[in-house]
């Protein structure tokens, strides 16, 4: 059996490891039976429709949300351990910056609140965007504010940076600038990033690891490079308007009939019918197919899956 104790080709261990993780609000499960791993040093996209449980998962990792079941560890340490907090930084959609503070005041506050503050990195991030140090936060553009928020997050020198749609309010130019900045800083320091986003092209460009969530459950987890080639997009001619029975020999994520043609996103289990045309889909096509079909069978690449183990209530 394959060794799944460490990620392929890395000695960094697991940034996140969830076993049977669940969160219930009153009678409803926001997140249920989630068991997965994210290797250290990766940029992981957290994808799913609204209400899927993405913010809940990020809230559990930042201890803003208390779990109902299971366990979550961060770099091998239980999330409740006080040693975890200094290692993580979180940035949400509403960047909580004081509008009346200047940029310089904001960075000074960051330095005061964080013992391991990296002033040089924080200042570099602000300066490279030509954000004036004396300007008040309230007068900055959305892109500039996001840059200051990133400076605060990276100034903390986190090992794990959790981002909840951090760029949703930015125009395409600012978004592009922020993704470049984020990737450069993360790569330089080996920071693990887990980032939720609805922008599939952004995820395709930035992320090398994916967690796909739908209806509170993990639908796909693993290396983007392995998840995508596991899928094939097939097209062919229907039989009297019905899908061919041979499709059932494969794992079907999504299928559609259009006139006399059918198209299906499948994970092949055996050689394909010679009557079909097949192409490798893009990441965006794979994600869309899974998002449209939350009941499709889940997929984990090697190492991403972990047994639920002892999953007592917290
Ligand atoms: P996402 O971030 O993917 O949009 P969320 O994690 O915010 O999803 O929400 C998952 C589910 O949990 C949704 O059905 C949402 O209504 C519910 N939920 C989230 N937070 C709360 C809360 N504080 N109280 C009750 N239900 C909540």
PDB file of C-alpha atoms and ligand atoms in Angstrom, residues 25 29-30 48-57 164, ligand 1:
ATOM      1  CA  UNK A  25     -25.668  24.986  13.263  1.00  0.00           C
ATOM      2  CA  UNK A  29     -24.710  20.630   8.972  1.00  0.00           C
ATOM      3  CA  UNK A  30     -22.634  23.422   7.394  1.00  0.00           C
ATOM      4  CA  UNK A  48     -17.673  25.529  -4.036  1.00  0.00           C
ATOM      5  CA  UNK A  49     -21.022  27.233  -4.589  1.00  0.00           C
ATOM      6  CA  UNK A  50     -22.436  29.728  -2.078  1.00  0.00           C
ATOM      7  CA  UNK A  51     -23.406  27.983   1.133  1.00  0.00           C
ATOM      8  CA  UNK A  52     -21.104  25.014   0.439  1.00  0.00           C
ATOM      9  CA  UNK A  53     -19.203  25.418   3.719  1.00  0.00           C
ATOM     10  CA  UNK A  54     -16.032  27.216   2.591  1.00  0.00           C
ATOM     11  CA  UNK A  55     -16.185  30.048   5.148  1.00  0.00           C
ATOM     12  CA  UNK A  56     -17.079  27.537   7.850  1.00  0.00           C
ATOM     13  CA  UNK A  57     -13.963  25.537   7.009  1.00  0.00           C
ATOM     14  CA  UNK A 164     -11.715  34.100   2.099  1.00  0.00           C
TER      15      UNK A 164
HETATM   16  P1  LIG B   1     -19.784  29.348   1.863  1.00  0.00           P
HETATM   17  O1  LIG B   1     -18.654  30.071   2.513  1.00  0.00           O
HETATM   18  O2  LIG B   1     -19.330  28.201   1.019  1.00  0.00           O
HETATM   19  O3  LIG B   1     -20.715  30.254   1.108  1.00  0.00           O
HETATM   20  P2  LIG B   1     -20.719  28.964   4.582  1.00  0.00           P
HETATM   21  O4  LIG B   1     -19.645  28.219   5.269  1.00  0.00           O
HETATM   22  O5  LIG B   1     -20.806  30.436   4.839  1.00  0.00           O
HETATM   23  O6  LIG B   1     -20.672  28.660   3.019  1.00  0.00           O
HETATM   24  O7  LIG B   1     -22.124  28.349   4.989  1.00  0.00           O
HETATM   25  C1  LIG B   1     -22.398  26.961   4.955  1.00  0.00           C
HETATM   26  C2  LIG B   1     -23.809  26.742   5.507  1.00  0.00           C
HETATM   27  O8  LIG B   1     -23.832  27.026   6.897  1.00  0.00           O
HETATM   28  C3  LIG B   1     -24.865  27.606   4.860  1.00  0.00           C
HETATM   29  O9  LIG B   1     -26.039  26.852   4.751  1.00  0.00           O
HETATM   30  C4  LIG B   1     -25.040  28.732   5.864  1.00  0.00           C
HETATM   31  O10 LIG B   1     -26.353  29.240   5.814  1.00  0.00           O
HETATM   32  C5  LIG B   1     -24.806  28.020   7.183  1.00  0.00           C
HETATM   33  N1  LIG B   1     -24.234  28.922   8.201  1.00  0.00           N
HETATM   34  C6  LIG B   1     -23.031  29.557   8.113  1.00  0.00           C
HETATM   35  N2  LIG B   1     -22.818  30.298   9.222  1.00  0.00           N
HETATM   36  C7  LIG B   1     -23.916  30.133  10.030  1.00  0.00           C
HETATM   37  C8  LIG B   1     -24.304  30.626  11.313  1.00  0.00           C
HETATM   38  N3  LIG B   1     -23.521  31.453  12.005  1.00  0.00           N
HETATM   39  N4  LIG B   1     -25.499  30.221  11.798  1.00  0.00           N
HETATM   40  C9  LIG B   1     -26.292  29.382  11.120  1.00  0.00           C
HETATM   41  N5  LIG B   1     -25.998  28.874   9.902  1.00  0.00           N
HETATM   42  C10 LIG B   1     -24.820  29.245   9.355  1.00  0.00           C
END
